[in-house]
mmCIF file of C-alpha atoms and ligand atoms in Angstrom:
data_model
loop_
_atom_site.group_PDB
_atom_site.id
_atom_site.type_symbol
_atom_site.label_atom_id
_atom_site.label_comp_id
_atom_site.label_asym_id
_atom_site.label_seq_id
_atom_site.Cartn_x
_atom_site.Cartn_y
_atom_site.Cartn_z
ATOM 1 C CA MET Q 1 -0.104 -0.114 0.421
ATOM 2 C CA THR Q 2 1.660 3.242 -1.129
ATOM 3 C CA ASP Q 3 1.412 6.430 1.065
ATOM 4 C CA SER Q 4 -1.480 7.730 -1.583
ATOM 5 C CA THR Q 5 -3.490 4.751 -1.135
ATOM 6 C CA PRO Q 6 -6.607 6.640 0.443
ATOM 7 C CA LEU Q 7 -7.855 4.696 3.997
ATOM 8 C CA PRO Q 8 -11.364 3.559 3.601
ATOM 9 C CA PRO Q 9 -13.869 6.268 4.791
ATOM 10 C CA HIS Q 10 -14.035 6.273 8.517
ATOM 11 C CA ASP Q 11 -13.837 8.906 11.358
ATOM 12 C CA TRP Q 12 -9.971 8.589 11.364
ATOM 13 C CA PRO Q 13 -8.788 10.923 14.038
ATOM 14 C CA GLU Q 14 -6.209 13.697 13.774
ATOM 15 C CA PHE Q 15 -2.729 13.438 14.781
ATOM 16 C CA LEU Q 16 -2.353 16.749 16.774
ATOM 17 C CA PRO Q 17 0.984 17.995 17.777
ATOM 18 C CA GLY Q 18 2.449 17.141 20.786
ATOM 19 C CA TRP Q 19 0.567 13.946 21.322
ATOM 20 C CA VAL Q 20 2.151 10.559 21.818
ATOM 21 C CA TRP Q 21 0.157 7.688 20.025
ATOM 22 C CA LEU Q 22 0.890 4.423 21.422
ATOM 23 C CA CYS Q 23 0.271 1.549 19.149
ATOM 24 C CA GLY Q 24 0.984 -2.212 18.383
ATOM 25 C CA ALA Q 25 2.421 -3.208 15.142
ATOM 26 C CA GLY Q 26 1.223 -6.561 15.278
ATOM 27 C CA PRO Q 27 3.269 -10.122 15.639
ATOM 28 C CA GLY Q 28 5.281 -9.536 12.224
ATOM 29 C CA ASP Q 29 3.454 -10.033 8.869
ATOM 30 C CA ALA Q 30 2.633 -6.372 8.219
ATOM 31 C CA GLY Q 31 -0.502 -7.105 7.027
ATOM 32 C CA LEU Q 32 -1.487 -7.378 10.436
ATOM 33 C CA LEU Q 33 -0.925 -4.081 11.500
ATOM 34 C CA THR Q 34 -4.281 -2.136 12.170
ATOM 35 C CA LEU Q 35 -5.879 0.285 9.960
ATOM 36 C CA HIS Q 36 -5.789 2.884 12.986
ATOM 37 C CA ALA Q 37 -1.867 2.074 12.828
ATOM 38 C CA LEU Q 38 -1.733 2.834 9.118
ATOM 39 C CA ASN Q 39 -3.617 6.227 10.074
ATOM 40 C CA ALA Q 40 -0.832 6.938 12.760
ATOM 41 C CA LEU Q 41 1.760 6.013 10.381
ATOM 42 C CA ARG Q 42 0.944 8.503 7.696
ATOM 43 C CA GLN Q 43 0.814 11.577 10.035
ATOM 44 C CA ALA Q 44 3.548 10.578 12.512
ATOM 45 C CA GLU Q 45 6.553 12.933 12.749
ATOM 46 C CA VAL Q 46 8.561 10.714 14.695
ATOM 47 C CA ILE Q 47 8.508 7.389 14.793
ATOM 48 C CA VAL Q 48 10.093 5.409 17.642
ATOM 49 C CA HIS Q 49 10.171 1.916 17.286
ATOM 50 C CA ASP Q 50 10.983 -1.458 18.795
ATOM 51 C CA ALA Q 51 13.403 -3.999 17.486
ATOM 52 C CA LEU Q 52 10.386 -6.662 16.949
ATOM 53 C CA VAL Q 53 8.690 -3.707 14.526
ATOM 54 C CA ASN Q 54 8.684 -5.263 10.807
ATOM 55 C CA PRO Q 55 10.865 -2.645 9.106
ATOM 56 C CA GLU Q 56 8.183 -3.249 6.098
ATOM 57 C CA ILE Q 57 5.946 -0.926 8.146
ATOM 58 C CA LEU Q 58 8.031 1.401 8.661
ATOM 59 C CA THR Q 59 8.262 2.180 4.820
ATOM 60 C CA TRP Q 60 4.466 3.152 4.928
ATOM 61 C CA ALA Q 61 5.411 6.209 7.122
ATOM 62 C CA ARG Q 62 4.670 9.497 6.100
ATOM 63 C CA PRO Q 63 7.726 10.699 3.747
ATOM 64 C CA GLY Q 64 10.358 13.059 5.989
ATOM 65 C CA SER Q 65 9.069 11.541 9.281
ATOM 66 C CA ARG Q 66 11.952 10.742 11.616
ATOM 67 C CA VAL Q 67 12.365 6.858 12.475
ATOM 68 C CA ILE Q 68 14.038 6.088 15.776
ATOM 69 C CA ASP Q 69 15.362 2.899 16.725
ATOM 70 C CA ALA Q 70 14.632 2.218 20.554
ATOM 71 C CA GLY Q 71 15.430 -1.400 20.134
ATOM 72 C CA LYS Q 72 15.957 -3.133 23.316
ATOM 73 C CA ARG Q 73 16.603 -6.854 22.701
ATOM 74 C CA ALA Q 74 18.119 -9.197 25.594
ATOM 75 C CA GLY Q 75 22.083 -9.247 25.960
ATOM 76 C CA ARG Q 76 22.758 -5.869 23.297
ATOM 77 C CA ASP Q 77 23.183 -2.751 24.448
ATOM 78 C CA SER Q 78 20.014 -0.946 24.298
ATOM 79 C CA PRO Q 79 18.286 2.268 25.612
ATOM 80 C CA LYS Q 80 16.972 1.974 28.840
ATOM 81 C CA GLN Q 81 13.095 2.045 29.410
ATOM 82 C CA ARG Q 82 13.358 5.166 31.572
ATOM 83 C CA ASP Q 83 15.662 7.101 28.695
ATOM 84 C CA ILE Q 84 12.830 5.831 26.021
ATOM 85 C CA SER Q 85 9.814 7.143 28.104
ATOM 86 C CA LEU Q 86 11.443 10.040 28.601
ATOM 87 C CA ARG Q 87 12.727 10.734 24.926
ATOM 88 C CA LEU Q 88 8.953 10.356 24.458
ATOM 89 C CA VAL Q 89 7.817 12.802 26.550
ATOM 90 C CA GLU Q 90 10.574 15.267 25.272
ATOM 91 C CA LEU Q 91 9.736 14.691 21.726
ATOM 92 C CA ALA Q 92 5.727 15.357 22.673
ATOM 93 C CA ARG Q 93 7.060 18.746 24.584
ATOM 94 C CA ALA Q 94 8.812 19.672 21.527
ATOM 95 C CA GLY Q 95 5.370 20.154 19.727
ATOM 96 C CA GLN Q 96 5.814 16.666 17.509
ATOM 97 C CA ARG Q 97 3.393 13.944 16.424
ATOM 98 C CA VAL Q 98 5.297 10.896 18.003
ATOM 99 C CA LEU Q 99 4.014 7.542 17.331
ATOM 100 C CA ARG Q 100 5.214 4.738 19.699
ATOM 101 C CA LEU Q 101 5.217 1.768 17.627
ATOM 102 C CA LYS Q 102 5.652 -1.532 19.782
ATOM 103 C CA GLY Q 103 5.594 -5.541 18.321
ATOM 104 C CA GLY Q 104 1.995 -7.086 18.961
ATOM 105 C CA ASP Q 105 0.007 -5.143 21.084
ATOM 106 C CA PRO Q 106 1.570 -2.550 23.088
ATOM 107 C CA PHE Q 107 -0.035 -3.534 26.720
ATOM 108 C CA VAL Q 108 1.027 -7.088 26.484
ATOM 109 C CA PHE Q 109 4.602 -7.717 27.778
ATOM 110 C CA GLY Q 110 5.768 -4.644 26.313
ATOM 111 C CA ARG Q 111 5.911 -2.218 28.983
ATOM 112 C CA GLY Q 112 3.338 0.278 26.866
ATOM 113 C CA GLY Q 113 1.360 0.450 30.092
ATOM 114 C CA GLU Q 114 4.575 1.804 31.758
ATOM 115 C CA GLU Q 115 5.378 4.497 28.874
ATOM 116 C CA ALA Q 116 1.865 5.383 29.169
ATOM 117 C CA GLN Q 117 2.039 6.075 32.556
ATOM 118 C CA THR Q 118 5.042 8.339 32.483
ATOM 119 C CA LEU Q 119 3.494 10.389 29.479
ATOM 120 C CA VAL Q 120 0.549 10.911 31.508
ATOM 121 C CA GLN Q 121 2.371 11.616 34.537
ATOM 122 C CA HIS Q 122 4.213 14.357 32.532
ATOM 123 C CA GLY Q 123 0.967 15.859 31.174
ATOM 124 C CA VAL Q 124 1.337 14.543 27.626
ATOM 125 C CA PRO Q 125 -2.097 13.435 25.966
ATOM 126 C CA ILE Q 126 -1.821 10.273 24.772
ATOM 127 C CA ARG Q 127 -4.045 7.749 22.017
ATOM 128 C CA VAL Q 128 -3.417 3.882 22.495
ATOM 129 C CA ILE Q 129 -3.997 1.769 19.552
ATOM 130 C CA PRO Q 130 -4.109 -1.852 20.347
ATOM 131 C CA GLY Q 131 -2.811 -5.092 18.070
ATOM 132 C CA ILE Q 132 -2.426 -8.218 17.480
ATOM 133 C CA THR Q 133 -0.592 -9.900 20.167
ATOM 134 C CA ALA Q 134 1.605 -12.624 19.274
ATOM 135 C CA GLY Q 135 0.464 -15.260 21.404
ATOM 136 C CA ILE Q 136 -2.640 -15.324 19.544
ATOM 137 C CA GLY Q 137 -2.114 -13.789 16.209
ATOM 138 C CA GLY Q 138 1.127 -15.316 15.791
ATOM 139 C CA LEU Q 139 0.116 -18.914 17.234
ATOM 140 C CA ALA Q 140 -2.995 -18.786 14.571
ATOM 141 C CA HIS Q 141 -0.275 -18.069 11.665
ATOM 142 C CA ALA Q 142 1.187 -21.111 12.977
ATOM 143 C CA GLY Q 143 -2.115 -23.429 12.976
ATOM 144 C CA ILE Q 144 -2.868 -23.210 16.963
ATOM 145 C CA PRO Q 145 -6.030 -21.641 18.167
ATOM 146 C CA VAL Q 146 -5.546 -20.586 21.478
ATOM 147 C CA THR Q 147 -8.984 -21.662 22.715
ATOM 148 C CA HIS Q 148 -11.109 -24.474 20.985
ATOM 149 C CA ARG Q 149 -14.283 -25.779 22.720
ATOM 150 C CA ASP Q 150 -12.708 -29.347 23.109
ATOM 151 C CA VAL Q 151 -9.399 -28.217 24.328
ATOM 152 C CA ASN Q 152 -9.947 -25.605 26.779
ATOM 153 C CA GLN Q 153 -12.102 -23.233 28.804
ATOM 154 C CA SER Q 154 -9.070 -21.053 30.020
ATOM 155 C CA LEU Q 155 -5.731 -19.563 28.995
ATOM 156 C CA THR Q 156 -3.023 -17.933 30.365
ATOM 157 C CA PHE Q 157 -0.473 -15.854 29.209
ATOM 158 C CA VAL Q 158 2.858 -15.735 31.189
ATOM 159 C CA THR Q 159 6.171 -13.790 30.970
ATOM 160 C CA GLY Q 160 9.504 -16.143 30.574
ATOM 161 C CA HIS Q 161 11.501 -14.021 33.538
ATOM 162 C CA ASP Q 162 10.609 -11.214 35.773
ATOM 163 C CA PRO Q 163 12.288 -7.707 36.029
ATOM 164 C CA ALA Q 164 15.375 -9.154 37.321
ATOM 165 C CA GLY Q 165 15.504 -11.629 34.387
ATOM 166 C CA ASP Q 166 14.662 -14.588 36.824
ATOM 167 C CA THR Q 167 11.603 -16.787 36.560
ATOM 168 C CA PRO Q 168 8.480 -14.818 37.556
ATOM 169 C CA PRO Q 169 7.145 -15.391 40.953
ATOM 170 C CA LEU Q 170 4.373 -17.197 40.057
ATOM 171 C CA ASP Q 171 2.106 -20.209 41.810
ATOM 172 C CA TRP Q 172 3.001 -22.527 39.113
ATOM 173 C CA ALA Q 173 1.322 -25.449 40.696
ATOM 174 C CA ALA Q 174 -1.803 -23.384 41.012
ATOM 175 C CA LEU Q 175 -1.254 -22.371 37.231
ATOM 176 C CA ALA Q 176 -0.990 -25.602 35.922
ATOM 177 C CA ARG Q 177 -4.252 -26.856 37.657
ATOM 178 C CA ALA Q 178 -5.924 -23.845 36.339
ATOM 179 C CA SER Q 179 -5.132 -23.465 32.595
ATOM 180 C CA GLN Q 180 -5.370 -25.986 30.262
ATOM 181 C CA VAL Q 181 -3.570 -23.639 27.619
ATOM 182 C CA ILE Q 182 -0.230 -21.645 28.653
ATOM 183 C CA VAL Q 183 1.345 -19.352 25.948
ATOM 184 C CA ILE Q 184 4.799 -18.243 27.325
ATOM 185 C CA TYR Q 185 6.044 -15.098 25.864
ATOM 186 C CA MET Q 186 9.973 -14.784 26.257
ATOM 187 C CA GLY Q 187 10.359 -17.909 27.760
ATOM 188 C CA LEU Q 188 13.304 -19.546 26.344
ATOM 189 C CA ARG Q 189 15.779 -18.987 28.358
ATOM 190 C CA HIS Q 190 14.005 -20.231 31.523
ATOM 191 C CA ILE Q 191 12.100 -23.186 30.012
ATOM 192 C CA GLY Q 192 14.004 -25.734 31.831
ATOM 193 C CA ARG Q 193 12.407 -24.343 35.217
ATOM 194 C CA ILE Q 194 9.044 -23.546 34.241
ATOM 195 C CA SER Q 195 8.902 -27.348 32.190
ATOM 196 C CA ALA Q 196 10.180 -28.557 36.125
ATOM 197 C CA GLU Q 197 7.799 -26.490 37.997
ATOM 198 C CA LEU Q 198 4.609 -27.548 35.523
ATOM 199 C CA LEU Q 199 5.871 -31.229 35.579
ATOM 200 C CA ALA Q 200 6.188 -31.379 39.206
ATOM 201 C CA ALA Q 201 2.862 -30.118 39.540
ATOM 202 C CA GLY Q 202 1.064 -32.955 37.582
ATOM 203 C CA ARG Q 203 1.301 -32.002 34.256
ATOM 204 C CA PRO Q 204 1.937 -35.016 32.210
ATOM 205 C CA GLY Q 205 5.452 -35.136 30.325
ATOM 206 C CA ASP Q 206 3.642 -35.954 27.042
ATOM 207 C CA GLU Q 207 1.531 -32.959 27.014
ATOM 208 C CA PRO Q 208 2.445 -31.301 23.407
ATOM 209 C CA VAL Q 209 4.368 -28.397 23.677
ATOM 210 C CA ALA Q 210 4.989 -25.769 20.568
ATOM 211 C CA LEU Q 211 8.428 -23.580 19.974
ATOM 212 C CA VAL Q 212 7.173 -21.201 17.668
ATOM 213 C CA SER Q 213 9.712 -18.326 16.275
ATOM 214 C CA ASP Q 214 9.446 -15.506 13.864
ATOM 215 C CA ALA Q 215 5.482 -16.272 13.818
ATOM 216 C CA SER Q 216 3.823 -14.782 11.124
ATOM 217 C CA LEU Q 217 7.176 -13.889 9.207
ATOM 218 C CA PRO Q 218 8.440 -15.581 6.054
ATOM 219 C CA GLY Q 219 11.174 -17.052 8.442
ATOM 220 C CA GLN Q 220 8.593 -18.724 10.768
ATOM 221 C CA THR Q 221 9.621 -22.170 12.119
ATOM 222 C CA VAL Q 222 7.627 -24.120 14.250
ATOM 223 C CA LEU Q 223 9.357 -27.169 16.637
ATOM 224 C CA GLU Q 224 6.482 -29.673 18.272
ATOM 225 C CA THR Q 225 7.877 -31.006 21.141
ATOM 226 C CA THR Q 226 6.151 -32.445 24.489
ATOM 227 C CA LEU Q 227 6.495 -30.770 28.107
ATOM 228 C CA GLY Q 228 9.014 -33.528 28.931
ATOM 229 C CA GLU Q 229 11.432 -32.446 26.259
ATOM 230 C CA VAL Q 230 11.170 -29.254 25.533
ATOM 231 C CA ALA Q 231 13.807 -27.889 27.764
ATOM 232 C CA GLU Q 232 16.322 -30.011 25.715
ATOM 233 C CA VAL Q 233 14.826 -29.039 22.308
ATOM 234 C CA ALA Q 234 14.604 -25.414 23.146
ATOM 235 C CA ALA Q 235 18.532 -25.879 24.290
ATOM 236 C CA SER Q 236 19.567 -27.544 21.042
ATOM 237 C CA ALA Q 237 17.871 -25.340 18.982
ATOM 238 C CA SER Q 238 18.843 -22.065 17.486
ATOM 239 C CA PHE Q 239 16.618 -19.666 16.846
ATOM 240 C CA ALA Q 240 16.867 -16.691 14.502
ATOM 241 C CA GLY Q 241 13.999 -14.534 15.863
ATOM 242 C CA PRO Q 242 11.847 -14.148 18.831
ATOM 243 C CA VAL Q 243 10.018 -17.381 20.264
ATOM 244 C CA LEU Q 244 6.597 -18.039 21.839
ATOM 245 C CA ILE Q 245 5.830 -21.189 23.830
ATOM 246 C CA CYS Q 246 2.482 -22.447 23.620
ATOM 247 C CA ILE Q 247 1.959 -25.805 26.082
ATOM 248 C CA GLY Q 248 -1.135 -27.460 25.565
ATOM 249 C CA ARG Q 249 -3.446 -29.973 23.400
ATOM 250 C CA ALA Q 250 -3.933 -26.941 21.458
ATOM 251 C CA VAL Q 251 -0.612 -27.725 19.977
ATOM 252 C CA LEU Q 252 -2.052 -31.110 18.597
ATOM 253 C CA LEU Q 253 -4.633 -28.876 16.421
ATOM 254 C CA ARG Q 254 -1.751 -27.816 14.268
ATOM 255 C CA GLN Q 255 -1.654 -31.380 12.885
ATOM 256 C CA ALA Q 256 -5.239 -30.467 11.328
ATOM 257 C CA LEU Q 257 -4.835 -26.761 10.583
ATOM 258 C CA ASP Q 258 -1.580 -25.987 9.922
ATOM 259 C CA TRP Q 259 -3.335 -23.881 6.850
ATOM 260 C CA GLN Q 260 0.028 -22.489 5.296
ATOM 261 C CA ALA Q 261 1.540 -25.889 4.910
ATOM 262 C CA MET Q 262 -1.964 -27.082 3.071
ATOM 263 C CA ALA Q 263 -1.847 -23.723 1.547
ATOM 264 C CA ALA Q 264 1.684 -24.953 0.253
ATOM 265 C CA GLY Q 265 -0.083 -28.405 -1.185
ATOM 266 C CA HIS Q 266 0.754 -30.265 1.942
ATOM 267 C CA PRO Q 267 -2.355 -32.487 3.433
ATOM 268 C CA ALA Q 268 -3.196 -31.946 6.679
ATOM 269 C CA ARG Q 269 -1.428 -34.216 8.760
ATOM 270 C CA ASN Q 270 -4.245 -35.790 10.851
ATOM 271 C CA PRO Q 271 -7.700 -34.204 10.384
ATOM 272 C CA ASP Q 272 -8.906 -35.265 13.393
ATOM 273 C CA PRO Q 273 -5.684 -35.189 16.076
ATOM 274 C CA LEU Q 274 -8.604 -34.991 19.008
ATOM 275 C CA GLY Q 275 -9.637 -38.137 17.896
ATOM 276 C CA ARG Q 276 -13.396 -36.894 18.457
ATOM 277 C CA GLY Q 277 -14.813 -38.141 15.309
ATOM 278 C CA LYS Q 278 -16.874 -35.321 13.555
ATOM 279 C CA PRO Q 279 -15.864 -31.829 14.788
ATOM 280 C CA ALA Q 280 -18.210 -30.266 18.000
ATOM 281 C CA GLU Q 281 -19.382 -28.176 15.589
ATOM 282 C CA GLU Q 282 -21.492 -30.850 13.856
ATOM 283 C CA THR Q 283 -22.758 -32.834 16.914
HETATM 284 N N1 SAH E 301 3.956 -6.903 22.772
HETATM 285 C C1 SAH E 301 4.284 -8.088 22.285
HETATM 286 C C2 SAH E 301 5.181 -8.751 23.129
HETATM 287 C C3 SAH E 301 6.315 -8.607 23.642
HETATM 288 S S1 SAH E 301 7.515 -9.538 24.477
HETATM 289 C C4 SAH E 301 3.108 -8.848 21.712
HETATM 290 O O1 SAH E 301 1.796 -8.267 22.227
HETATM 291 O O2 SAH E 301 3.074 -9.645 21.008
HETATM 292 C C5 SAH E 301 8.485 -10.137 23.296
HETATM 293 C C6 SAH E 301 8.258 -11.729 23.243
HETATM 294 O O3 SAH E 301 6.880 -11.549 22.368
HETATM 295 C C7 SAH E 301 9.146 -12.360 22.683
HETATM 296 O O4 SAH E 301 10.193 -12.478 23.186
HETATM 297 C C8 SAH E 301 8.093 -13.447 21.906
HETATM 298 O O5 SAH E 301 8.194 -14.426 23.101
HETATM 299 C C9 SAH E 301 7.064 -13.063 21.638
HETATM 300 N N2 SAH E 301 6.983 -12.903 20.117
HETATM 301 C C10 SAH E 301 6.393 -11.107 19.669
HETATM 302 N N3 SAH E 301 6.482 -11.407 18.342
HETATM 303 C C11 SAH E 301 7.052 -12.654 18.290
HETATM 304 C C12 SAH E 301 6.870 -13.486 16.978
HETATM 305 N N4 SAH E 301 6.966 -12.865 15.811
HETATM 306 N N5 SAH E 301 6.799 -14.785 16.847
HETATM 307 C C13 SAH E 301 7.278 -15.368 18.056
HETATM 308 N N6 SAH E 301 7.353 -14.823 19.263
HETATM 309 C C14 SAH E 301 7.105 -13.626 19.181
#
């Protein structure tokens, strides 16, 4: 889509100078951006984006806009969160139209809430534009429905580490009992400890697990394994991009719903992976 392609008719908000729009860019594929995000890109004067934002999306920015990479990936030199927030305040106070573009949804494990709070505390007006979070849209891209009537009535999103970099202080036993499907963001580093906690709490060793990297992007890779083996599989895998971990029988459905493989001409591995006969829909 070029800059001159009109947006569909809608009451599109005007980006006023001195405002910060905090916006989700979706899980990866540029097509998974919202129209509100595109409207923002076409008006913003400054775009401050994360490492996870697909560079293709930035080519849709208004010509002449300034693009600032605030990427902060684990293990690399990166600006401090506080510095990023204060930079946003500074840019807004200078009268710029500032677009803060973050991977997925800005309020899901992305510190968007903290940035928004800093802006509000400094009297900077904000708008929040939700995005498709990787833990839902990325997994859908990989053929994993995060809810399915035959699998789960609950779903939990977990971050793999706390602010200090340790495993988060969660009640893993309670989680193991309560949530049939668990989706872990940033979970690769501590998956050994997390899987051990879940196994100790009674989750079965043969429970299906998927490691999905670069979801919705051309380099998307999916490793299917089990809770008993995921630590070893994760340790020996080398992923180029971010990784989501999905634990639960939802992963089995990929045998039927890997729509990308099917689009490429491969038949479904197993149209009835839950062994239910007819889909619940027909019964
Ligand atoms: N706000 C983002 C999450 C940021 S935390 C969102 O709503 O999606 C960063 C983590 O998100 C990564 O470590 C990874 O676990 C996950 N993630 C984001 N994009 C991903 C992608 N395309 N593929 C796999 N995992 C992804």
